[in-house]
mmCIF file of C-alpha atoms and ligand atoms in Angstrom:
data_model
loop_
_atom_site.group_PDB
_atom_site.id
_atom_site.type_symbol
_atom_site.label_atom_id
_atom_site.label_comp_id
_atom_site.label_asym_id
_atom_site.label_seq_id
_atom_site.Cartn_x
_atom_site.Cartn_y
_atom_site.Cartn_z
ATOM 1 C CA MET A 90 -19.423 0.679 44.825
ATOM 2 C CA MET A 91 -15.967 1.547 46.172
ATOM 3 C CA ASN A 92 -14.706 -1.906 45.336
ATOM 4 C CA ARG A 93 -15.989 -1.850 41.798
ATOM 5 C CA TRP A 94 -14.276 1.452 41.150
ATOM 6 C CA ARG A 95 -11.010 0.048 42.418
ATOM 7 C CA VAL A 96 -11.250 -2.859 39.980
ATOM 8 C CA MET A 97 -12.067 -0.450 37.148
ATOM 9 C CA LYS A 98 -9.083 1.694 38.032
ATOM 10 C CA ARG A 99 -6.858 -1.318 37.673
ATOM 11 C CA LEU A 100 -8.442 -2.393 34.412
ATOM 12 C CA ILE A 101 -8.173 0.982 32.673
ATOM 13 C CA PRO A 102 -4.373 0.931 32.169
ATOM 14 C CA LEU A 103 -4.584 -2.674 31.002
ATOM 15 C CA LEU A 104 -7.282 -1.875 28.455
ATOM 16 C CA ALA A 105 -5.427 1.237 27.324
ATOM 17 C CA GLY A 106 -2.268 -0.844 26.924
ATOM 18 C CA MET A 107 -4.092 -3.436 24.823
ATOM 19 C CA ALA A 108 -5.640 -0.740 22.620
ATOM 20 C CA PHE A 109 -2.211 0.807 22.189
ATOM 21 C CA LEU A 110 -0.667 -2.526 21.226
ATOM 22 C CA LEU A 111 -3.400 -3.251 18.706
ATOM 23 C CA SER A 112 -3.201 0.206 17.150
ATOM 24 C CA ALA A 113 0.566 -0.017 16.827
ATOM 25 C CA CYS A 114 0.594 -3.097 14.622
ATOM 26 C CA GLY A 115 3.231 -1.782 12.243
ATOM 27 C CA ARG A 116 2.921 0.366 9.165
ATOM 28 C CA ASP A 117 -0.477 1.548 8.040
ATOM 29 C CA ASP A 118 -0.995 -0.812 5.107
ATOM 30 C CA LEU A 119 -1.308 -3.945 7.197
ATOM 31 C CA SER A 120 -5.043 -3.984 7.711
ATOM 32 C CA THR A 121 -7.831 -6.239 6.529
ATOM 33 C CA LEU A 122 -10.224 -3.430 7.447
ATOM 34 C CA LYS A 123 -9.018 -1.243 4.567
ATOM 35 C CA PRO A 124 -9.301 -3.601 1.608
ATOM 36 C CA GLN A 125 -7.388 -2.586 -1.524
ATOM 37 C CA GLY A 126 -8.613 -5.295 -3.853
ATOM 38 C CA PRO A 127 -11.727 -7.339 -4.683
ATOM 39 C CA VAL A 128 -10.598 -10.464 -2.792
ATOM 40 C CA ALA A 129 -9.956 -8.551 0.438
ATOM 41 C CA GLU A 130 -13.194 -6.646 -0.203
ATOM 42 C CA GLU A 131 -15.251 -9.843 -0.344
ATOM 43 C CA GLN A 132 -13.547 -11.172 2.774
ATOM 44 C CA PHE A 133 -14.208 -7.883 4.550
ATOM 45 C CA ASN A 134 -17.876 -8.025 3.530
ATOM 46 C CA LEU A 135 -18.146 -11.450 5.155
ATOM 47 C CA MET A 136 -16.565 -10.076 8.308
ATOM 48 C CA LYS A 137 -19.002 -7.175 8.378
ATOM 49 C CA LEU A 138 -21.975 -9.478 7.814
ATOM 50 C CA SER A 139 -21.014 -11.885 10.587
ATOM 51 C CA ILE A 140 -20.103 -9.118 13.019
ATOM 52 C CA SER A 141 -23.437 -7.352 12.426
ATOM 53 C CA ILE A 142 -25.423 -10.546 12.955
ATOM 54 C CA MET A 143 -23.461 -11.375 16.086
ATOM 55 C CA THR A 144 -23.920 -7.839 17.395
ATOM 56 C CA LEU A 145 -27.652 -8.050 16.747
ATOM 57 C CA VAL A 146 -27.866 -11.365 18.637
ATOM 58 C CA VAL A 147 -25.868 -9.982 21.574
ATOM 59 C CA VAL A 148 -27.987 -6.826 21.785
ATOM 60 C CA VAL A 149 -31.326 -8.668 21.593
ATOM 61 C CA VAL A 150 -30.323 -11.425 24.042
ATOM 62 C CA PHE A 151 -28.909 -8.960 26.547
ATOM 63 C CA ALA A 152 -31.936 -6.677 26.241
ATOM 64 C CA ILE A 153 -34.342 -9.547 26.927
ATOM 65 C CA CYS A 154 -32.129 -10.788 29.753
ATOM 66 C CA ILE A 155 -31.961 -7.374 31.445
ATOM 67 C CA TYR A 156 -35.703 -6.858 30.972
ATOM 68 C CA VAL A 157 -36.467 -10.219 32.604
ATOM 69 C CA LEU A 158 -34.063 -9.569 35.476
ATOM 70 C CA ILE A 159 -35.746 -6.273 36.288
ATOM 71 C CA ARG A 160 -39.351 -7.128 35.499
ATOM 72 C CA PHE A 161 -39.508 -10.455 37.321
ATOM 73 C CA ARG A 162 -37.131 -9.858 40.207
ATOM 74 C CA ARG A 163 -38.296 -10.722 43.688
ATOM 75 C CA ARG A 164 -39.849 -7.732 45.338
ATOM 76 C CA LYS A 165 -39.599 -6.847 49.032
ATOM 77 C CA GLY A 166 -42.020 -8.813 51.182
ATOM 78 C CA ASP A 167 -43.090 -11.047 48.293
ATOM 79 C CA ASN A 168 -42.696 -14.658 49.425
ATOM 80 C CA THR A 169 -44.971 -16.367 46.920
ATOM 81 C CA ILE A 170 -43.567 -18.979 44.566
ATOM 82 C CA PRO A 171 -43.971 -17.905 40.916
ATOM 83 C CA LYS A 172 -46.058 -19.907 38.487
ATOM 84 C CA GLN A 173 -44.030 -22.944 37.374
ATOM 85 C CA VAL A 174 -43.817 -23.240 33.598
ATOM 86 C CA GLU A 175 -42.754 -26.541 32.039
ATOM 87 C CA GLY A 176 -42.523 -25.627 28.403
ATOM 88 C CA ASN A 177 -43.860 -23.362 25.746
ATOM 89 C CA HIS A 178 -44.117 -24.674 22.208
ATOM 90 C CA LYS A 179 -44.467 -21.280 20.656
ATOM 91 C CA LEU A 180 -41.308 -19.924 22.320
ATOM 92 C CA GLU A 181 -39.326 -23.076 21.629
ATOM 93 C CA ILE A 182 -40.187 -22.947 17.944
ATOM 94 C CA ILE A 183 -39.289 -19.248 17.802
ATOM 95 C CA TRP A 184 -35.872 -19.711 19.390
ATOM 96 C CA THR A 185 -35.098 -22.619 17.136
ATOM 97 C CA VAL A 186 -36.231 -20.985 13.923
ATOM 98 C CA ILE A 187 -34.540 -17.620 14.452
ATOM 99 C CA PRO A 188 -31.001 -19.088 14.811
ATOM 100 C CA LEU A 189 -31.688 -21.308 11.799
ATOM 101 C CA ILE A 190 -32.543 -18.259 9.728
ATOM 102 C CA LEU A 191 -29.483 -16.401 11.040
ATOM 103 C CA LEU A 192 -27.245 -19.356 10.193
ATOM 104 C CA LEU A 193 -28.651 -19.423 6.675
ATOM 105 C CA ILE A 194 -28.031 -15.686 6.280
ATOM 106 C CA LEU A 195 -24.441 -16.292 7.413
ATOM 107 C CA GLY A 196 -23.878 -19.608 5.687
ATOM 108 C CA VAL A 197 -25.094 -18.945 2.153
ATOM 109 C CA PRO A 198 -22.864 -15.918 1.410
ATOM 110 C CA THR A 199 -19.930 -17.523 3.252
ATOM 111 C CA ILE A 200 -20.047 -20.719 1.189
ATOM 112 C CA ASN A 201 -20.601 -18.681 -1.946
ATOM 113 C CA THR A 202 -17.584 -16.479 -1.281
ATOM 114 C CA VAL A 203 -15.326 -19.314 -0.171
ATOM 115 C CA PHE A 204 -16.039 -21.279 -3.351
ATOM 116 C CA GLY A 205 -15.797 -18.138 -5.485
ATOM 117 C CA LEU A 206 -12.401 -17.229 -4.058
ATOM 118 C CA SER A 207 -11.041 -20.738 -4.525
ATOM 119 C CA LYS A 208 -11.543 -20.556 -8.276
ATOM 120 C CA ASP A 209 -8.542 -21.957 -10.109
ATOM 121 C CA TYR A 210 -6.901 -19.551 -12.570
ATOM 122 C CA SER A 211 -3.800 -21.674 -13.084
ATOM 123 C CA LYS A 212 -4.839 -22.507 -16.664
ATOM 124 C CA ASP A 213 -6.171 -19.039 -17.449
ATOM 125 C CA LYS A 214 -4.092 -17.429 -20.214
ATOM 126 C CA ASP A 215 -5.040 -13.922 -19.053
ATOM 127 C CA ALA A 216 -3.853 -14.542 -15.510
ATOM 128 C CA LEU A 217 -0.283 -14.091 -14.323
ATOM 129 C CA GLN A 218 1.158 -17.268 -12.818
ATOM 130 C CA VAL A 219 3.380 -16.958 -9.759
ATOM 131 C CA LYS A 220 4.965 -19.784 -7.833
ATOM 132 C CA VAL A 221 5.507 -18.859 -4.211
ATOM 133 C CA THR A 222 7.982 -20.793 -2.092
ATOM 134 C CA ALA A 223 8.188 -19.927 1.578
ATOM 135 C CA HIS A 224 11.498 -20.373 3.358
ATOM 136 C CA GLN A 225 12.582 -19.745 6.929
ATOM 137 C CA TYR A 226 12.320 -16.647 6.833
ATOM 138 C CA TRP A 227 11.942 -15.281 3.322
ATOM 139 C CA TRP A 228 9.734 -15.556 0.266
ATOM 140 C CA GLU A 229 10.676 -16.709 -3.198
ATOM 141 C CA PHE A 230 8.577 -15.667 -6.210
ATOM 142 C CA GLU A 231 8.989 -17.490 -9.470
ATOM 143 C CA TYR A 232 7.352 -16.426 -12.733
ATOM 144 C CA PRO A 233 7.401 -19.630 -14.794
ATOM 145 C CA GLU A 234 6.015 -17.929 -17.928
ATOM 146 C CA TYR A 235 8.975 -15.553 -17.972
ATOM 147 C CA GLY A 236 11.671 -17.754 -16.453
ATOM 148 C CA ILE A 237 12.495 -15.295 -13.691
ATOM 149 C CA VAL A 238 12.855 -15.634 -9.962
ATOM 150 C CA THR A 239 12.868 -12.937 -7.354
ATOM 151 C CA ALA A 240 12.651 -12.745 -3.588
ATOM 152 C CA GLN A 241 10.937 -10.656 -0.935
ATOM 153 C CA GLU A 242 9.239 -8.399 -3.469
ATOM 154 C CA LEU A 243 6.404 -9.690 -5.539
ATOM 155 C CA VAL A 244 5.924 -7.468 -8.591
ATOM 156 C CA VAL A 245 2.519 -7.746 -10.283
ATOM 157 C CA PRO A 246 0.613 -5.851 -12.950
ATOM 158 C CA THR A 247 -2.609 -4.112 -11.957
ATOM 159 C CA GLY A 248 -5.936 -5.256 -13.348
ATOM 160 C CA LYS A 249 -4.923 -8.866 -13.903
ATOM 161 C CA LYS A 250 -5.755 -11.961 -11.953
ATOM 162 C CA VAL A 251 -2.642 -13.315 -10.282
ATOM 163 C CA SER A 252 -2.790 -17.055 -9.797
ATOM 164 C CA PHE A 253 -0.547 -18.296 -6.993
ATOM 165 C CA GLU A 254 0.877 -21.751 -6.551
ATOM 166 C CA LEU A 255 2.028 -21.959 -2.957
ATOM 167 C CA ALA A 256 4.532 -24.333 -1.383
ATOM 168 C CA SER A 257 7.122 -24.391 1.364
ATOM 169 C CA ALA A 258 10.778 -25.364 1.332
ATOM 170 C CA ASP A 259 10.875 -26.252 5.012
ATOM 171 C CA VAL A 260 8.149 -25.841 7.636
ATOM 172 C CA LYS A 261 4.593 -24.629 7.318
ATOM 173 C CA HIS A 262 4.167 -20.920 6.583
ATOM 174 C CA SER A 263 1.172 -18.897 5.479
ATOM 175 C CA PHE A 264 0.987 -16.380 2.649
ATOM 176 C CA TRP A 265 -0.964 -13.253 3.500
ATOM 177 C CA ILE A 266 -1.285 -9.754 2.084
ATOM 178 C CA PRO A 267 -3.871 -8.336 4.514
ATOM 179 C CA SER A 268 -5.103 -5.440 2.387
ATOM 180 C CA ILE A 269 -5.267 -7.544 -0.800
ATOM 181 C CA GLY A 270 -6.425 -10.939 0.430
ATOM 182 C CA GLY A 271 -5.484 -14.322 1.763
ATOM 183 C CA LYS A 272 -4.364 -16.120 3.759
ATOM 184 C CA MET A 273 -3.248 -19.516 2.490
ATOM 185 C CA ASP A 274 -0.917 -22.058 4.085
ATOM 186 C CA THR A 275 2.250 -23.161 2.350
ATOM 187 C CA ASN A 276 3.197 -26.790 2.912
ATOM 188 C CA THR A 277 5.932 -29.107 1.741
ATOM 189 C CA GLY A 278 4.926 -31.689 -0.819
ATOM 190 C CA VAL A 279 1.499 -30.154 -1.390
ATOM 191 C CA THR A 280 0.610 -27.260 -3.628
ATOM 192 C CA ASN A 281 -2.085 -24.862 -2.554
ATOM 193 C CA ARG A 282 -3.626 -22.425 -4.971
ATOM 194 C CA MET A 283 -5.298 -19.098 -4.667
ATOM 195 C CA TYR A 284 -5.719 -15.968 -6.695
ATOM 196 C CA LEU A 285 -5.567 -12.276 -5.905
ATOM 197 C CA GLU A 286 -6.256 -9.069 -7.777
ATOM 198 C CA PHE A 287 -4.492 -5.737 -7.485
ATOM 199 C CA PRO A 288 -6.699 -3.021 -8.989
ATOM 200 C CA LYS A 289 -4.602 -0.147 -7.607
ATOM 201 C CA GLU A 290 -0.935 0.621 -8.045
ATOM 202 C CA GLY A 291 0.960 0.627 -4.802
ATOM 203 C CA ILE A 292 3.099 -1.273 -2.365
ATOM 204 C CA PHE A 293 1.259 -3.665 -0.099
ATOM 205 C CA ARG A 294 2.835 -5.337 2.869
ATOM 206 C CA GLY A 295 2.679 -9.114 3.184
ATOM 207 C CA LYS A 296 3.181 -11.303 6.208
ATOM 208 C CA CYS A 297 3.755 -14.885 7.166
ATOM 209 C CA ALA A 298 0.674 -15.885 9.124
ATOM 210 C CA GLU A 299 1.748 -19.219 10.567
ATOM 211 C CA LEU A 300 4.147 -19.530 13.481
ATOM 212 C CA CYS A 301 7.251 -20.947 11.795
ATOM 213 C CA GLY A 302 10.169 -20.227 14.102
ATOM 214 C CA PRO A 303 11.882 -17.452 16.058
ATOM 215 C CA SER A 304 11.743 -14.966 13.164
ATOM 216 C CA HIS A 305 8.159 -15.707 12.127
ATOM 217 C CA SER A 306 7.027 -12.184 12.972
ATOM 218 C CA LEU A 307 9.853 -10.773 10.833
ATOM 219 C CA MET A 308 8.940 -12.806 7.753
ATOM 220 C CA ASP A 309 7.573 -9.842 5.825
ATOM 221 C CA PHE A 310 7.427 -9.255 2.117
ATOM 222 C CA LYS A 311 6.118 -6.622 -0.265
ATOM 223 C CA ALA A 312 3.698 -6.813 -3.131
ATOM 224 C CA LYS A 313 4.321 -4.066 -5.673
ATOM 225 C CA ALA A 314 1.463 -3.491 -8.058
ATOM 226 C CA VAL A 315 2.496 -1.531 -11.154
ATOM 227 C CA ASP A 316 0.868 -0.826 -14.531
ATOM 228 C CA GLN A 317 1.322 -3.387 -17.312
ATOM 229 C CA ALA A 318 3.993 -1.334 -19.126
ATOM 230 C CA SER A 319 6.092 -1.041 -15.953
ATOM 231 C CA PHE A 320 5.615 -4.725 -15.311
ATOM 232 C CA ASP A 321 6.874 -5.549 -18.811
ATOM 233 C CA ARG A 322 9.890 -3.296 -18.219
ATOM 234 C CA TRP A 323 10.543 -5.078 -14.922
ATOM 235 C CA VAL A 324 10.419 -8.484 -16.610
ATOM 236 C CA ALA A 325 12.825 -7.289 -19.317
ATOM 237 C CA ALA A 326 15.203 -5.845 -16.709
ATOM 238 C CA MET A 327 15.090 -9.055 -14.694
ATOM 239 C CA LYS A 328 15.955 -11.028 -17.822
ATOM 240 C CA SER A 329 18.822 -8.805 -18.918
ATOM 241 C CA PRO A 330 22.378 -9.978 -18.160
ATOM 242 C CA ALA A 331 23.325 -9.813 -14.488
ATOM 243 C CA VAL A 332 25.377 -6.876 -13.268
ATOM 244 C CA VAL A 333 28.486 -7.950 -11.370
ATOM 245 C CA PRO A 334 30.876 -5.878 -9.219
ATOM 246 C CA GLU A 335 33.313 -3.833 -11.322
ATOM 247 C CA ASP A 336 36.257 -4.279 -8.993
ATOM 248 C CA ALA A 337 37.879 -7.643 -9.745
ATOM 249 C CA LYS A 338 38.648 -8.363 -6.090
ATOM 250 C CA ILE A 339 35.101 -7.578 -4.947
ATOM 251 C CA LYS A 340 33.714 -9.586 -7.859
ATOM 252 C CA GLU A 341 35.805 -12.577 -6.845
ATOM 253 C CA ALA A 342 34.665 -12.297 -3.216
ATOM 254 C CA PHE A 343 31.014 -11.851 -4.221
ATOM 255 C CA GLU A 344 31.090 -14.837 -6.533
ATOM 256 C CA SER A 345 32.865 -17.177 -4.148
ATOM 257 C CA LYS A 346 31.256 -16.088 -0.862
ATOM 258 C CA CYS A 347 27.757 -14.948 -1.836
ATOM 259 C CA LEU A 348 26.851 -16.717 -5.054
ATOM 260 C CA SER A 349 27.422 -20.131 -3.476
ATOM 261 C CA CYS A 350 23.864 -19.685 -2.139
ATOM 262 C CA HIS A 351 22.444 -16.535 -3.776
ATOM 263 C CA ALA A 352 21.973 -15.801 -7.452
ATOM 264 C CA VAL A 353 21.869 -12.763 -9.708
ATOM 265 C CA GLY A 354 20.380 -12.523 -13.167
ATOM 266 C CA GLU A 355 18.022 -14.823 -14.899
ATOM 267 C CA THR A 356 19.381 -18.166 -13.832
ATOM 268 C CA ASN A 357 18.559 -19.277 -10.347
ATOM 269 C CA SER A 358 19.570 -22.889 -10.709
ATOM 270 C CA GLY A 359 20.698 -24.340 -7.429
ATOM 271 C CA ALA A 360 20.268 -21.102 -5.516
ATOM 272 C CA SER A 361 19.139 -21.799 -1.977
ATOM 273 C CA ALA A 362 19.005 -18.128 -0.946
ATOM 274 C CA PRO A 363 17.217 -15.067 -2.350
ATOM 275 C CA ASN A 364 17.884 -13.982 -5.913
ATOM 276 C CA LEU A 365 19.531 -10.555 -5.619
ATOM 277 C CA THR A 366 18.815 -9.120 -9.068
ATOM 278 C CA GLY A 367 17.927 -5.448 -8.632
ATOM 279 C CA VAL A 368 18.135 -5.681 -4.843
ATOM 280 C CA GLY A 369 19.036 -1.968 -4.761
ATOM 281 C CA SER A 370 15.492 -1.126 -5.909
ATOM 282 C CA ARG A 371 13.793 -3.041 -3.112
ATOM 283 C CA GLU A 372 11.986 -1.416 -0.239
ATOM 284 C CA THR A 373 13.755 -3.460 2.393
ATOM 285 C CA ILE A 374 16.819 -5.535 3.077
ATOM 286 C CA GLY A 375 16.183 -8.924 4.620
ATOM 287 C CA GLY A 376 12.479 -8.128 4.288
ATOM 288 C CA ILE A 377 12.500 -6.087 7.463
ATOM 289 C CA LEU A 378 15.231 -3.375 7.355
ATOM 290 C CA TYR A 379 13.468 -0.457 5.677
ATOM 291 C CA ASN A 380 15.486 1.476 3.141
ATOM 292 C CA ASP A 381 13.447 4.616 3.775
ATOM 293 C CA GLU A 382 14.533 4.593 7.402
ATOM 294 C CA LYS A 383 18.247 4.129 6.839
ATOM 295 C CA PRO A 384 20.461 4.303 3.740
ATOM 296 C CA ILE A 385 20.270 0.994 1.904
ATOM 297 C CA GLU A 386 24.034 0.560 2.095
ATOM 298 C CA ASP A 387 23.888 0.728 5.908
ATOM 299 C CA ASN A 388 21.039 -1.771 5.954
ATOM 300 C CA LEU A 389 22.996 -4.117 3.690
ATOM 301 C CA LYS A 390 26.045 -3.858 5.914
ATOM 302 C CA GLU A 391 23.999 -4.477 9.036
ATOM 303 C CA TRP A 392 22.349 -7.483 7.452
ATOM 304 C CA ILE A 393 25.480 -9.048 5.961
ATOM 305 C CA THR A 394 27.562 -8.417 9.097
ATOM 306 C CA ASP A 395 25.225 -10.343 11.373
ATOM 307 C CA PRO A 396 21.923 -11.656 9.969
ATOM 308 C CA GLN A 397 21.223 -13.421 13.282
ATOM 309 C CA SER A 398 20.903 -10.124 15.112
ATOM 310 C CA VAL A 399 18.279 -8.990 12.593
ATOM 311 C CA LYS A 400 16.448 -12.271 12.063
ATOM 312 C CA PRO A 401 17.226 -14.887 14.721
ATOM 313 C CA GLY A 402 17.335 -18.338 13.188
ATOM 314 C CA ALA A 403 18.048 -17.089 9.669
ATOM 315 C CA THR A 404 20.091 -19.542 7.615
ATOM 316 C CA MET A 405 22.371 -16.857 6.196
ATOM 317 C CA PRO A 406 25.880 -16.973 7.683
ATOM 318 C CA SER A 407 27.506 -13.812 9.049
ATOM 319 C CA ALA A 408 30.287 -11.918 7.284
ATOM 320 C CA LYS A 409 32.708 -13.421 9.779
ATOM 321 C CA ASP A 410 31.463 -16.969 9.090
ATOM 322 C CA VAL A 411 32.224 -16.699 5.380
ATOM 323 C CA GLY A 412 35.446 -14.759 5.983
ATOM 324 C CA LEU A 413 34.502 -11.439 4.373
ATOM 325 C CA THR A 414 37.109 -8.738 4.988
ATOM 326 C CA ASP A 415 35.931 -5.217 5.866
ATOM 327 C CA GLU A 416 36.963 -4.092 2.414
ATOM 328 C CA GLU A 417 34.929 -6.859 0.780
ATOM 329 C CA LEU A 418 31.931 -6.126 3.005
ATOM 330 C CA ASP A 419 32.039 -2.458 1.999
ATOM 331 C CA GLY A 420 32.523 -3.255 -1.677
ATOM 332 C CA ILE A 421 29.737 -5.831 -1.811
ATOM 333 C CA SER A 422 27.300 -3.597 0.110
ATOM 334 C CA LYS A 423 28.039 -0.726 -2.244
ATOM 335 C CA TYR A 424 27.620 -2.900 -5.328
ATOM 336 C CA LEU A 425 24.299 -4.351 -4.119
ATOM 337 C CA ALA A 426 22.980 -0.924 -3.051
ATOM 338 C CA ASN A 427 23.642 0.335 -6.569
ATOM 339 C CA TYR A 428 22.247 -2.757 -8.292
ATOM 340 C CA LYS A 429 18.973 -1.099 -9.225
ATOM 341 C CA ILE A 430 16.516 -1.893 -11.958
ATOM 342 C CA ASP A 431 14.246 0.724 -13.438
ATOM 343 C CA TYR A 432 10.675 -0.109 -14.315
HETATM 344 CU CU1 CUA B 561 6.976 -18.198 8.067
HETATM 345 CU CU2 CUA B 561 5.775 -17.609 9.975
#
């Protein structure tokens, strides 16, 4: 008894630590257990079904096991050998048929849901088409119907099916918005498809769900679901002429040192880094520095000064690498912080 208690005493902090870690998995919207859309809802229903069946099996098996252990244990002074049983057809049939029935109860809805969720809406005129390209460690969202490209923040209208075409620019990643649905791998050379629905307006946090390098856990993005009118305003704002820095010196520095990889405005041709149109309206900088925790200008400065310290392995060079002066860094951060789009 003493010994067991000692083991328990050691286990308690460990268990508490694990519970703490699990409960502290980031901001509150990153949960498959609080579905915010029909796809996540269906996936959650499958989880509930399988967990209930598994719980039922565990409870019944353990109950029988404990009953047998107690009922048929060897009693004091009893040295007889129990009756030897070789087989029992009735029991064998029962324990073969019950799992078969359970598997059917699990299998039919699972197959149904999996096929239902893999429906292809890429030719559906009522669905919004979005091409997702995963990069180490950021997300690119292209809207081929509108000719616009954005990064890190997927903007979608509510009440419409959104058909995704998923690919990767480098290694394998996985596209996942836990409260809305997913996940789906992104590969190079292959296009995967899936669809999601956003019935409610709101900002939903997305994650990369495939280990892709040192900053895999920082490869976050946002999905912003807005009403159709706001979405139309967003599209129009994204298509309007790009805003450039007013100061000629800052403009020159921005164009020569930033736009060699990034892009602003409608055209994204040749851009290998995130499109920065309206970056001042985004929730985060670099996908992970929250603008509600620190002023956006500070986040921009932190990110541009040394991206490696924020996202190890990021391909973006530091301010020093591209030779940005302090004045240019300030000017560019200020310009980007104020580059907002209303929708
Ligand atoms: Cu991209 Cu993990």
